[in-house]
Amino acid sequence: MKHLVLAGGGHAHLHILKALAARRWPDVEVTLVAPHARQIYSGMVPGWMAGHYRIEQCAAPLGPLARAAGVRFIEDSVGGLAAGKRLVRTAVSGDLAYDALSLDTGAEIDCSCLAATGAQLLPIRPLENFVVGWTRLLQSLVTQGRAVIAVVGGGAAGVELALAARYRLTRELGAANVQVTLVTGPQLLAGHGQRIVARVAQTLARQGVAIAGGYAAGTPNGLQLDDGRRLDADAVIAATGVRPAAWLATSGLTLAGDGFVAVNQGQQSISHREVFAAGDVASRIDAPHAKSGVYAVRAGPALTANLERMLNGLPPLAYQPQRRSLYLLATGPQEAIMSWGGVAAGGRWAWKWKDWIDRRFMSQYHPGNANRSGEMHESA
Ligand SMILES: Cc1cc2nc3c(=O)[nH]c(=O)nc-3n(C[C@H](O)[C@H](O)[C@H](O)COP(=O)(O)OP(=O)(O)OC[C@H]3O[C@@H](n4cnc5c(N)ncnc54)[C@H](O)[C@@H]3O)c2cc1C
């Protein structure tokens, strides 16, 4: 019997669980290690903040999915990896020996520049902590009767979170009692086309979200902006860039220049043929791409096929990530902005489209819907 360890309950691993529920692999025992009983889908988190979804609608329950797949589920974190010894080190459940290992543990958020912000700091990852933190914050702001929020991060996630916070707090407290500022770094939506940047900037202005360009550093009361301004806030939401988990550096795996696991065209580690990785934790050496959920989702079928091939002594098949993605950004009320190639458009119809895609994507991971399939659009 061979042992496959799945580290992390990310998007690509959800696909493996679904595939195993449909067809088990002979003579392979599978263990999933993930720190929480559910996998929260980031694409629906801004909609949840805005009040459009219950959190259960935005999460895939890992226990039932693992049971249906005949997979042992250990609710624990991977705290280390000794790739040379084929050992995964978990935080509390001891070491796990493997014949094949698949990593889909995502990325951490790098908010080191905001460390001095202290207790008011609310990083977007891990999503489980963010969900608890936002729920508490909302309650205390409602009691206080007014809110001053800063969101740091000028990417699509920062935009969506700022608009969601503004919309929800305005509903709860009234527009006059709410101030939301988005700190964007040198450029709003760097890497996106001019049309979408202009449309997003208009939307932020219309919804009453102030934009501060430049960088911010944390202070005990909020933020210090690099133009000299101080921004005191009840809370600072961090949607700053991603960084790899510290344990990767001592894993023995060859890492890419960005510190994530270097993988080849088959999502296989370039240093250890029995280790595979997909999603934000992996960096394709041959075809670098953005770290976003849509790539993690799309890599799922290739990862599944190649793990099975590797366990049967076959070489992995090449997989080509897509070059362009559909972007659908939630803008607070039930409206969204769509970007495809150079085209930007939006309104209620775009929200309806996004909502349909997101619900359909999640429905395949709710118990009893094993035969459904769904795609994912990109927003961050
Ligand atoms: C607000 C927001 C909105 C976004 N919206 C979109 C969108 O609409 N479309 C899109 O394409 N992208 C979106 N993104 C980006 C997207 O969230 C990530 O790129 C995507 O989640 C990466 O998927 P993944 O499978 O690599 O990892 P994740 O989804 O982060 O999953 C990682 C899993 O590993 C587990 N894990 C973490 N550490 C460990 C450990 N040490 N041991 C074991 N398990 C571990 C986690 O609990 C989790 O189950 C958004 C991001 C944010 C912040």
GROMACS .gro file of N, CA, C and O in nm, residues 4 6 11-26 30 65-66 68-71 299-308 364-365 369-373:
model
  168
    4LEU      N    1  -0.024   0.851   0.003
    4LEU     CA    2  -0.025   0.986  -0.055
    4LEU      C    3  -0.070   1.083   0.052
    4LEU      O    4  -0.176   1.063   0.113
    6LEU      N    5  -0.188   1.468   0.123
    6LEU     CA    6  -0.234   1.594   0.065
    6LEU      C    7  -0.219   1.700   0.173
    6LEU      O    8  -0.289   1.695   0.276
   11HIS      N    9  -0.781   2.476  -0.341
   11HIS     CA   10  -0.871   2.450  -0.455
   11HIS      C   11  -0.835   2.323  -0.533
   11HIS      O   12  -0.923   2.247  -0.572
   12ALA      N   13  -0.706   2.302  -0.558
   12ALA     CA   14  -0.666   2.186  -0.638
   12ALA      C   15  -0.694   2.056  -0.561
   12ALA      O   16  -0.731   1.954  -0.621
   13HIS      N   17  -0.678   2.062  -0.430
   13HIS     CA   18  -0.704   1.941  -0.350
   13HIS      C   19  -0.853   1.910  -0.338
   13HIS      O   20  -0.893   1.794  -0.325
   14LEU      N   21  -0.935   2.014  -0.346
   14LEU     CA   22  -1.080   1.987  -0.347
   14LEU      C   23  -1.113   1.902  -0.469
   14LEU      O   24  -1.196   1.810  -0.463
   15HIS      N   25  -1.044   1.931  -0.579
   15HIS     CA   26  -1.068   1.852  -0.701
   15HIS      C   27  -1.026   1.706  -0.680
   15HIS      O   28  -1.095   1.613  -0.723
   16ILE      N   29  -0.911   1.686  -0.612
   16ILE     CA   30  -0.866   1.548  -0.589
   16ILE      C   31  -0.968   1.473  -0.503
   16ILE      O   32  -1.001   1.356  -0.531
   17LEU      N   33  -1.021   1.541  -0.400
   17LEU     CA   34  -1.121   1.474  -0.315
   17LEU      C   35  -1.244   1.433  -0.397
   17LEU      O   36  -1.297   1.323  -0.382
   18LYS      N   37  -1.284   1.521  -0.485
   18LYS     CA   38  -1.400   1.492  -0.569
   18LYS      C   39  -1.372   1.374  -0.663
   18LYS      O   40  -1.455   1.284  -0.681
   19ALA      N   41  -1.250   1.375  -0.719
   19ALA     CA   42  -1.213   1.266  -0.812
   19ALA      C   43  -1.207   1.133  -0.737
   19ALA      O   44  -1.253   1.029  -0.790
   20LEU      N   45  -1.155   1.134  -0.615
   20LEU     CA   46  -1.146   1.009  -0.539
   20LEU      C   47  -1.282   0.960  -0.492
   20LEU      O   48  -1.303   0.839  -0.474
   21ALA      N   49  -1.374   1.055  -0.471
   21ALA     CA   50  -1.510   1.013  -0.434
   21ALA      C   51  -1.575   0.939  -0.551
   21ALA      O   52  -1.655   0.847  -0.532
   22ALA      N   53  -1.538   0.979  -0.672
   22ALA     CA   54  -1.596   0.914  -0.791
   22ALA      C   55  -1.525   0.782  -0.822
   22ALA      O   56  -1.587   0.687  -0.869
   23ARG      N   57  -1.393   0.778  -0.795
   23ARG     CA   58  -1.316   0.655  -0.826
   23ARG      C   59  -1.193   0.649  -0.734
   23ARG      O   60  -1.107   0.738  -0.740
   24ARG      N   61  -1.188   0.545  -0.650
   24ARG     CA   62  -1.071   0.529  -0.561
   24ARG      C   63  -0.952   0.476  -0.640
   24ARG      O   64  -0.969   0.408  -0.742
   25TRP      N   65  -0.832   0.502  -0.591
   25TRP     CA   66  -0.712   0.449  -0.655
   25TRP      C   67  -0.670   0.323  -0.581
   25TRP      O   68  -0.650   0.326  -0.458
   26PRO      N   69  -0.655   0.211  -0.653
   26PRO     CA   70  -0.621   0.086  -0.586
   26PRO      C   71  -0.485   0.094  -0.516
   26PRO      O   72  -0.392   0.158  -0.568
   30VAL      N   73  -0.480   0.755   0.134
   30VAL     CA   74  -0.464   0.900   0.121
   30VAL      C   75  -0.495   0.968   0.254
   30VAL      O   76  -0.595   0.936   0.319
   65LEU      N   77  -1.622   1.578   0.268
   65LEU     CA   78  -1.561   1.553   0.137
   65LEU      C   79  -1.455   1.444   0.147
   65LEU      O   80  -1.444   1.357   0.060
   66ALA      N   81  -1.375   1.449   0.255
   66ALA     CA   82  -1.272   1.347   0.275
   66ALA      C   83  -1.336   1.210   0.299
   66ALA      O   84  -1.294   1.109   0.241
   68ALA      N   85  -1.626   1.100   0.197
   68ALA     CA   86  -1.682   1.048   0.070
   68ALA      C   87  -1.572   0.995  -0.021
   68ALA      O   88  -1.595   0.908  -0.105
   69ALA      N   89  -1.449   1.050  -0.005
   69ALA     CA   90  -1.338   1.010  -0.092
   69ALA      C   91  -1.257   0.894  -0.032
   69ALA      O   92  -1.160   0.851  -0.094
   70GLY      N   93  -1.294   0.851   0.089
   70GLY     CA   94  -1.217   0.745   0.156
   70GLY      C   95  -1.081   0.794   0.202
   70GLY      O   96  -0.984   0.718   0.211
   71VAL      N   97  -1.073   0.925   0.231
   71VAL     CA   98  -0.946   0.988   0.271
   71VAL      C   99  -0.947   1.014   0.421
   71VAL      O  100  -1.046   1.062   0.475
  299ALA      N  101  -0.548   2.389  -1.215
  299ALA     CA  102  -0.441   2.290  -1.203
  299ALA      C  103  -0.492   2.160  -1.140
  299ALA      O  104  -0.425   2.056  -1.148
  300GLY      N  105  -0.611   2.165  -1.078
  300GLY     CA  106  -0.662   2.048  -1.004
  300GLY      C  107  -0.666   1.919  -1.086
  300GLY      O  108  -0.609   1.817  -1.045
  301PRO      N  109  -0.728   1.919  -1.205
  301PRO     CA  110  -0.734   1.794  -1.284
  301PRO      C  111  -0.596   1.742  -1.323
  301PRO      O  112  -0.570   1.621  -1.317
  302ALA      N  113  -0.504   1.834  -1.361
  302ALA     CA  114  -0.369   1.791  -1.401
  302ALA      C  115  -0.295   1.732  -1.280
  302ALA      O  116  -0.227   1.629  -1.291
  303LEU      N  117  -0.311   1.798  -1.166
  303LEU     CA  118  -0.246   1.749  -1.044
  303LEU      C  119  -0.297   1.609  -1.010
  303LEU      O  120  -0.219   1.518  -0.979
  304THR      N  121  -0.428   1.592  -1.018
  304THR     CA  122  -0.489   1.462  -0.987
  304THR      C  123  -0.433   1.353  -1.078
  304THR      O  124  -0.388   1.248  -1.032
  305ALA      N  125  -0.434   1.381  -1.208
  305ALA     CA  126  -0.387   1.281  -1.305
  305ALA      C  127  -0.240   1.248  -1.282
  305ALA      O  128  -0.200   1.131  -1.284
  306ASN      N  129  -0.160   1.351  -1.256
  306ASN     CA  130  -0.016   1.328  -1.243
  306ASN      C  131   0.022   1.259  -1.113
  306ASN      O  132   0.118   1.182  -1.109
  307LEU      N  133  -0.052   1.282  -1.008
  307LEU     CA  134  -0.026   1.209  -0.883
  307LEU      C  135  -0.054   1.060  -0.904
  307LEU      O  136   0.023   0.973  -0.864
  308GLU      N  137  -0.166   1.031  -0.971
  308GLU     CA  138  -0.201   0.891  -0.994
  308GLU      C  139  -0.096   0.827  -1.084
  308GLU      O  140  -0.053   0.713  -1.061
  364GLN      N  141  -2.064   2.230  -0.606
  364GLN     CA  142  -2.009   2.096  -0.633
  364GLN      C  143  -1.936   2.039  -0.512
  364GLN      O  144  -1.908   1.920  -0.506
  365TYR      N  145  -1.904   2.125  -0.413
  365TYR     CA  146  -1.833   2.077  -0.294
  365TYR      C  147  -1.924   2.065  -0.172
  365TYR      O  148  -1.878   2.049  -0.061
  369ASN      N  149  -2.369   1.680  -0.389
  369ASN     CA  150  -2.361   1.738  -0.523
  369ASN      C  151  -2.238   1.691  -0.597
  369ASN      O  152  -2.182   1.764  -0.680
  370ALA      N  153  -2.191   1.572  -0.568
  370ALA     CA  154  -2.061   1.526  -0.617
  370ALA      C  155  -2.049   1.524  -0.769
  370ALA      O  156  -1.940   1.533  -0.823
  371ASN      N  157  -2.163   1.515  -0.839
  371ASN     CA  158  -2.152   1.502  -0.985
  371ASN      C  159  -2.145   1.635  -1.060
  371ASN      O  160  -2.125   1.640  -1.178
  372ARG      N  161  -2.164   1.745  -0.984
  372ARG     CA  162  -2.162   1.874  -1.052
  372ARG      C  163  -2.020   1.919  -1.079
  372ARG      O  164  -1.927   1.880  -1.012
  373SER      N  165  -2.005   2.009  -1.176
  373SER     CA  166  -1.874   2.070  -1.195
  373SER      C  167  -1.894   2.220  -1.211
  373SER      O  168  -2.001   2.266  -1.245
   0.00000   0.00000   0.00000
